[in-house]
PDB file of C-alpha atoms in Angstrom:
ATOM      1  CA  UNK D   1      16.734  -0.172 -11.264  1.00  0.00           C
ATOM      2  CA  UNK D   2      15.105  -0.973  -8.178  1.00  0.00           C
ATOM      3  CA  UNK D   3      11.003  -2.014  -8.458  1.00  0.00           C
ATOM      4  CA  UNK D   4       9.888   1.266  -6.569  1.00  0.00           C
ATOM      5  CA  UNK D   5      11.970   3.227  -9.372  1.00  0.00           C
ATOM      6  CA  UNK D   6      10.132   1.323 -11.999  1.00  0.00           C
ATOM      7  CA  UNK D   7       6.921   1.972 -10.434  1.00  0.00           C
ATOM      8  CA  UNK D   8       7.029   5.755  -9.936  1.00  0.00           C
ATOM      9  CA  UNK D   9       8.558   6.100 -13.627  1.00  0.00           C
ATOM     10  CA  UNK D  10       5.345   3.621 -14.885  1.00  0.00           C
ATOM     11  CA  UNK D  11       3.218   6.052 -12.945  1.00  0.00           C
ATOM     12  CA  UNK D  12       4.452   9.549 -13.757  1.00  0.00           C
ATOM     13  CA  UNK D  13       4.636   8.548 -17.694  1.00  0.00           C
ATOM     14  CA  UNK D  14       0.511   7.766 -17.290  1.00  0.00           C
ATOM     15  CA  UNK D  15       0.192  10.824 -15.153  1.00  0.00           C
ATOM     16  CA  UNK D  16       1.747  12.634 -18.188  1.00  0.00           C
ATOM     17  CA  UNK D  17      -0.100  11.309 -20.666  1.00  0.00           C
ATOM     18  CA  UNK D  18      -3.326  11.921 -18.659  1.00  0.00           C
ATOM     19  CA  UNK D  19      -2.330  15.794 -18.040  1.00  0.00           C
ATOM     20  CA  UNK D  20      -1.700  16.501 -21.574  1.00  0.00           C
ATOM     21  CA  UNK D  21      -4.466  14.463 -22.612  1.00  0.00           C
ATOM     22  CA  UNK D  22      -7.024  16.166 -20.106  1.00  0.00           C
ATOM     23  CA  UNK D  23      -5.488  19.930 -20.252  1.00  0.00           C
ATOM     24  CA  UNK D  24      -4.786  19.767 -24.436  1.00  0.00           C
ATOM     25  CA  UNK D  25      -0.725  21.342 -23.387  1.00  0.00           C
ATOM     26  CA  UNK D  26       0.576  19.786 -27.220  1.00  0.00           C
ATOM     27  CA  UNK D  27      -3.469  21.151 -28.568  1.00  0.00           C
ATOM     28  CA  UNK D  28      -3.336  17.911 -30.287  1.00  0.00           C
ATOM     29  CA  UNK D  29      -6.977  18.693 -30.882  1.00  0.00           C
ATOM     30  CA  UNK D  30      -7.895  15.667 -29.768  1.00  0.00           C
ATOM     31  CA  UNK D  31     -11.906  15.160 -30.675  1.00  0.00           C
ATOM     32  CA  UNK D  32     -14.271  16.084 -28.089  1.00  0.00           C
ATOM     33  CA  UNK D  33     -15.820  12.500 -27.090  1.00  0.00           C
ATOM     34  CA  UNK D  34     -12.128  11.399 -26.453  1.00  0.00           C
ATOM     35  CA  UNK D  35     -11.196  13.801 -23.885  1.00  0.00           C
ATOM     36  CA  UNK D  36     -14.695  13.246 -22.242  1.00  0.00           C
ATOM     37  CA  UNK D  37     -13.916   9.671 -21.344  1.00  0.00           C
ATOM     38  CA  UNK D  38      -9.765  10.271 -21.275  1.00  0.00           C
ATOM     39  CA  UNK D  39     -10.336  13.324 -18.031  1.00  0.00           C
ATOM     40  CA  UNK D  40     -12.319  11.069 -15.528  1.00  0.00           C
ATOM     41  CA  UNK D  41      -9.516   7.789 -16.028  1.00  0.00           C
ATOM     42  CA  UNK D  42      -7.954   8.405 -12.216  1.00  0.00           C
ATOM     43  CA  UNK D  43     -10.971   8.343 -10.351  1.00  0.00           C
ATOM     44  CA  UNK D  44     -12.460   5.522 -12.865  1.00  0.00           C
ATOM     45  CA  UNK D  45      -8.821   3.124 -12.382  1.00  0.00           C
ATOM     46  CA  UNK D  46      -8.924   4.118  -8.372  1.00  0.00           C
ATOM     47  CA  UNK D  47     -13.334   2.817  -8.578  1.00  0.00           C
ATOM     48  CA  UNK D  48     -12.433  -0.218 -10.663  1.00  0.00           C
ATOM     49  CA  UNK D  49      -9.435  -1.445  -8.082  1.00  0.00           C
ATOM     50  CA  UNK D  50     -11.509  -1.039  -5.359  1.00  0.00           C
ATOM     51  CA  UNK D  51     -14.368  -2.954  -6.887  1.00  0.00           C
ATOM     52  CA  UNK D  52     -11.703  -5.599  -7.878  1.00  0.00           C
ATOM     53  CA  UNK D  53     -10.634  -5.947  -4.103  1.00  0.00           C
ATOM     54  CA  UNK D  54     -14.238  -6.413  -2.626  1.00  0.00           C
ATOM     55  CA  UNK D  55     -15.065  -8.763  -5.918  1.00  0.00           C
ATOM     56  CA  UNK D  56     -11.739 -11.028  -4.440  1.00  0.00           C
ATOM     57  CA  UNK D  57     -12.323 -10.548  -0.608  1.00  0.00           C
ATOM     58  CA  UNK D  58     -15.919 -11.153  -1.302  1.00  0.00           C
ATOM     59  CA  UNK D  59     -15.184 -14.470  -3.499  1.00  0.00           C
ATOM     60  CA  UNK D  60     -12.652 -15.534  -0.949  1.00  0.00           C
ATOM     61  CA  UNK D  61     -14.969 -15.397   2.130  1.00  0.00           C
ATOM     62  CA  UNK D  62     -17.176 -17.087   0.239  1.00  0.00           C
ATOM     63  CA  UNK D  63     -15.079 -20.082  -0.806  1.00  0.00           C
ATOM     64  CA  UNK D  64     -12.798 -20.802   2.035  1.00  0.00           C
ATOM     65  CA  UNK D  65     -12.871 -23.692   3.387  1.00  0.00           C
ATOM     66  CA  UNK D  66     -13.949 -24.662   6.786  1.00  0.00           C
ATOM     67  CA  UNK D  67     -11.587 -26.161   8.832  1.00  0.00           C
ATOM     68  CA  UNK D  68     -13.818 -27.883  11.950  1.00  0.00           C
ATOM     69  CA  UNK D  69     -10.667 -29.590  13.759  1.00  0.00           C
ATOM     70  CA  UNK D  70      -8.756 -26.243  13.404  1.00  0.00           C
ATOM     71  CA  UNK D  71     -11.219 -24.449  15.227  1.00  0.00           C
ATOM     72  CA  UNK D  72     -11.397 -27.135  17.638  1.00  0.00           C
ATOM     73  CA  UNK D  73      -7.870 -27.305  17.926  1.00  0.00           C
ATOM     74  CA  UNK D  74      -7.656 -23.638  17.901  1.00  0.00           C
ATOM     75  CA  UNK D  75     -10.306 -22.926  21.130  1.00  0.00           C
ATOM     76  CA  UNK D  76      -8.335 -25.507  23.306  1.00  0.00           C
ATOM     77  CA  UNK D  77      -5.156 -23.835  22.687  1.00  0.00           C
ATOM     78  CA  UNK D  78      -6.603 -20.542  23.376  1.00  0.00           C
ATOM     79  CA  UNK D  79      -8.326 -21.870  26.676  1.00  0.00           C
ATOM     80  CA  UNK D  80      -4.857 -23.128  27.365  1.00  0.00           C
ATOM     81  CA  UNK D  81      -3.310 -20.516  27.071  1.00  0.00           C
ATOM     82  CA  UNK D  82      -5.584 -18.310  29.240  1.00  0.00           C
ATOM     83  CA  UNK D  83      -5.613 -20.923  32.220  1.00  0.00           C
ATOM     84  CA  UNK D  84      -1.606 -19.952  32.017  1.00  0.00           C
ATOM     85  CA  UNK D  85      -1.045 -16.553  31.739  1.00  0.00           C
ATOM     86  CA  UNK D  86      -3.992 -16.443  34.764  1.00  0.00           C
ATOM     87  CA  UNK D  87      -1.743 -18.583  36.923  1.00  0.00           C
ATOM     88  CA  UNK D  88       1.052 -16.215  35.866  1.00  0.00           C
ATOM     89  CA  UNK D  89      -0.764 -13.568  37.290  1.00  0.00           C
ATOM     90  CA  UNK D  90      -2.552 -11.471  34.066  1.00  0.00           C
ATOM     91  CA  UNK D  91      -5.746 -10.222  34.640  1.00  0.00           C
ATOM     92  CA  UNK D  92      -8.439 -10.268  31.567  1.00  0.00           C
TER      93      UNK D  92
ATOM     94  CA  UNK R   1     -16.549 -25.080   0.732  1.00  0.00           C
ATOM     95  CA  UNK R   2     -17.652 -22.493   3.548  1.00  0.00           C
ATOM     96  CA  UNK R   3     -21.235 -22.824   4.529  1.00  0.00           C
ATOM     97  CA  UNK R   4     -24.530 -20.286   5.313  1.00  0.00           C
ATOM     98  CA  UNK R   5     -23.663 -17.114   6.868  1.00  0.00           C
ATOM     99  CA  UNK R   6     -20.125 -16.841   4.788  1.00  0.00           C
ATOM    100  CA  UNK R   7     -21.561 -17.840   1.938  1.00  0.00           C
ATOM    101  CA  UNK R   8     -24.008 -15.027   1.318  1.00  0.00           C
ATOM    102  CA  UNK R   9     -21.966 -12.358   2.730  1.00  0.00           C
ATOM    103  CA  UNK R  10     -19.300 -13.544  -0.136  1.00  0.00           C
ATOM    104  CA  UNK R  11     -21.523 -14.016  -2.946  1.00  0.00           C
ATOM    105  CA  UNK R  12     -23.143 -10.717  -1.930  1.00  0.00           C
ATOM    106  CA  UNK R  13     -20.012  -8.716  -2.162  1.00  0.00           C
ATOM    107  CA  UNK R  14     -19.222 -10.023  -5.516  1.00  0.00           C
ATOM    108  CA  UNK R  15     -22.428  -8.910  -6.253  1.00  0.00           C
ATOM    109  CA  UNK R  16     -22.419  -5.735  -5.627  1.00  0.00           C
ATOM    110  CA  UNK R  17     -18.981  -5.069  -7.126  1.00  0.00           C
ATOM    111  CA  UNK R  18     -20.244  -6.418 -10.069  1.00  0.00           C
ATOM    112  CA  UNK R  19     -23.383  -3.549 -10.180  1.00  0.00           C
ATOM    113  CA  UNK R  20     -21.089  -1.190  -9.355  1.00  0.00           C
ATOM    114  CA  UNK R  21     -18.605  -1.572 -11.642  1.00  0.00           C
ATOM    115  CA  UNK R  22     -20.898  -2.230 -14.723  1.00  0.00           C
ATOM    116  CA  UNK R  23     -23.006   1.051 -14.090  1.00  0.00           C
ATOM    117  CA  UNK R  24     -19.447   2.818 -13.337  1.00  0.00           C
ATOM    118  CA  UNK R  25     -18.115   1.700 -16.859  1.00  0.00           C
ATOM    119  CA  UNK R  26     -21.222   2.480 -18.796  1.00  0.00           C
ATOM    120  CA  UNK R  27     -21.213   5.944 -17.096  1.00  0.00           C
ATOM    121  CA  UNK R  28     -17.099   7.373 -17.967  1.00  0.00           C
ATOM    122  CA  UNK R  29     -17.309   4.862 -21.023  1.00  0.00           C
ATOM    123  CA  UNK R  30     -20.206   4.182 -22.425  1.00  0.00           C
ATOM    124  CA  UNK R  31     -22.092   7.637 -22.476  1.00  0.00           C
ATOM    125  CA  UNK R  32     -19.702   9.666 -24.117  1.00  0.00           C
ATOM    126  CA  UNK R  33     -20.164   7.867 -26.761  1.00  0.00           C
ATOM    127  CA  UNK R  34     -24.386   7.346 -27.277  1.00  0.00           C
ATOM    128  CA  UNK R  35     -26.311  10.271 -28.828  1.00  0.00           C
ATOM    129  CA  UNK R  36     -27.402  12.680 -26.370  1.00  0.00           C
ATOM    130  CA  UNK R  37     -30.942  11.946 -27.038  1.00  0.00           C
ATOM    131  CA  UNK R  38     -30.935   8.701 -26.278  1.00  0.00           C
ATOM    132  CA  UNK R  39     -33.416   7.832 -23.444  1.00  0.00           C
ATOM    133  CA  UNK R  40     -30.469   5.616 -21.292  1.00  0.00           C
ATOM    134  CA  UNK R  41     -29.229   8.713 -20.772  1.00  0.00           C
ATOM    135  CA  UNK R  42     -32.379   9.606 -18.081  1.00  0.00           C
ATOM    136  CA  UNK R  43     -30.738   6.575 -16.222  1.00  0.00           C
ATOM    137  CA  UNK R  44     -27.554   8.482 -14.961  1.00  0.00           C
ATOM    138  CA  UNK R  45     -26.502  11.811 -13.396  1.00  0.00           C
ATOM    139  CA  UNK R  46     -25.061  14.596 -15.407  1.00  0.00           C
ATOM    140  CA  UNK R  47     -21.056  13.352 -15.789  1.00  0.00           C
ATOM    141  CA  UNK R  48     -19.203  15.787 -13.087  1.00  0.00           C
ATOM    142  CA  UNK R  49     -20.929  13.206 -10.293  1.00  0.00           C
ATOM    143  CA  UNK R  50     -19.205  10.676 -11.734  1.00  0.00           C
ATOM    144  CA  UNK R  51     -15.584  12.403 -10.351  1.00  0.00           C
ATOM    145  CA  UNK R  52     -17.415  13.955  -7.459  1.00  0.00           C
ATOM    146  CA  UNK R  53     -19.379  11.156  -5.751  1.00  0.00           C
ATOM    147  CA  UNK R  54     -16.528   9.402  -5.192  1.00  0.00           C
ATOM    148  CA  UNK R  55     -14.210  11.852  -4.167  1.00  0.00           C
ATOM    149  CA  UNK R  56     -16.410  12.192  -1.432  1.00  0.00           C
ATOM    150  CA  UNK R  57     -17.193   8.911  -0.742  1.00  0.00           C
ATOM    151  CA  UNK R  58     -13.337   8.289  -0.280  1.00  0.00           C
ATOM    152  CA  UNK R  59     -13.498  11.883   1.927  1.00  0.00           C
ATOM    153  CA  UNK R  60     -15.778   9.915   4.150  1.00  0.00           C
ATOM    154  CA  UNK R  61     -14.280   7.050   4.145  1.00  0.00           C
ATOM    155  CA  UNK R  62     -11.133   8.884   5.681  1.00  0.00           C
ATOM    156  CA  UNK R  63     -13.184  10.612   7.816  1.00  0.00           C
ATOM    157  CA  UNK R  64     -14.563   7.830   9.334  1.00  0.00           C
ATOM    158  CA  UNK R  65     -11.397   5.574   9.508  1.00  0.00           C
ATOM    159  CA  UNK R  66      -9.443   8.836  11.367  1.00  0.00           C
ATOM    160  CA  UNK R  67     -12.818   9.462  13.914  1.00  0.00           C
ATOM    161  CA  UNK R  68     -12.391   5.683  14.521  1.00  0.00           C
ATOM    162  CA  UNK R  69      -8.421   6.089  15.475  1.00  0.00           C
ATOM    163  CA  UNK R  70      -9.455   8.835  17.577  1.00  0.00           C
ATOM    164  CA  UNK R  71     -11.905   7.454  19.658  1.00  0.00           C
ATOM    165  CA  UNK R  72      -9.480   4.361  20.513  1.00  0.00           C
ATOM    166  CA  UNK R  73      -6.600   6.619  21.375  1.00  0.00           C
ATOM    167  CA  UNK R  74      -9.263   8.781  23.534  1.00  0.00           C
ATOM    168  CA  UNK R  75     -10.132   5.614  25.403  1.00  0.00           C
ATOM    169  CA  UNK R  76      -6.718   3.941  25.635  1.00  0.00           C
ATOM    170  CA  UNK R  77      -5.348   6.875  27.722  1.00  0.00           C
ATOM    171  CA  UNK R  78      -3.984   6.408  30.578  1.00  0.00           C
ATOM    172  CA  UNK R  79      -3.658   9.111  33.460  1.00  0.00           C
ATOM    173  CA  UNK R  80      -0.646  10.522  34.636  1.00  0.00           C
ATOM    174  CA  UNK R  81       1.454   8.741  37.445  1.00  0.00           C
ATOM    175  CA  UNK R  82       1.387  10.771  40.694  1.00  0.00           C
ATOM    176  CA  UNK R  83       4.658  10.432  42.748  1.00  0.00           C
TER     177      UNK R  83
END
């Protein structure tokens, strides 16, 4: 079973689950409080990945390295390159 | 380690998605389950902003993201050759 196959069957068994849960279809009679915190879960799972990404981008910026001959290295390179491509007849 | 500017801008993110997520949890997780008399209940909206703020926070966010495309596209055009 390929991974996108795997995926889409993960996600449309919690979709299930979260329709049933949220619209009562089985009337489980599930207690009041439960469905409460059960009918906002999509929004709540997309809010917590998104705070996840800017927690990891955030931590990221803030513990990379700096890299001073890189840049060094880099700005030469790029002045290089533009002294070229001018002589080759590209206008910036 | 990266220095100053970086720094803060990182740290400040983490920050922030660490507010956000705590007062997001307590909100769908918490409150359902804390008397309805409670005073921390004065501290957050009535529950159907918790779905619709941001639904339209992401509606924005699209918004702005497609205006953005279309102003590029508007200023990359070029005009037609004439023979």
């Amino acid at each position: 079973m390929t991974k996108l196959l795997e995926w889409l069957l993960g996600v449309s068994v919690v979709v299930t689950a979260w329709g049933l849960l949220t619209f009562d279809l089985l009337d489980l009679k599930v207690p009041q409080v439960y469905r409460e915190v059960v009918w906002p879960m999509p929004v709540y799972l997309l809010v917590v990945f998104g705070c996840y990404s800017i927690a990891t981008v955030g931590y990221r910026v803030a513990t990379f390295n700096d890299c001073e001959e890189a840049a060094q290295e880099l700005q030469a390179q790029i002045k290089e390159a533009k002294l070229d491509l001018k002589k080759k007849g590209l206008k910036f | 380690m990266a220095t100053g500017a970086d720094q803060v801008a990182g740290m400040s993110l983490v920050c922030f998605s660490l507010v956000l997520f705590t007062y997001y949890t307590v909100w769908v997780i918490v409150l359902p389950f804390v008397d309805s008399d409670h005073v921390i209940h004065t501290f957050f909206l009535p529950r159907e902003y918790s779905v619709i703020l941001p639904g339209m926070a992401a509606l924005i966010l699209i918004l702005c993201v497609g205006l953005f495309i279309g102003v590029v596209t508007w200023k990359n055009r070029k005009p037609k050759k004439v023979d």
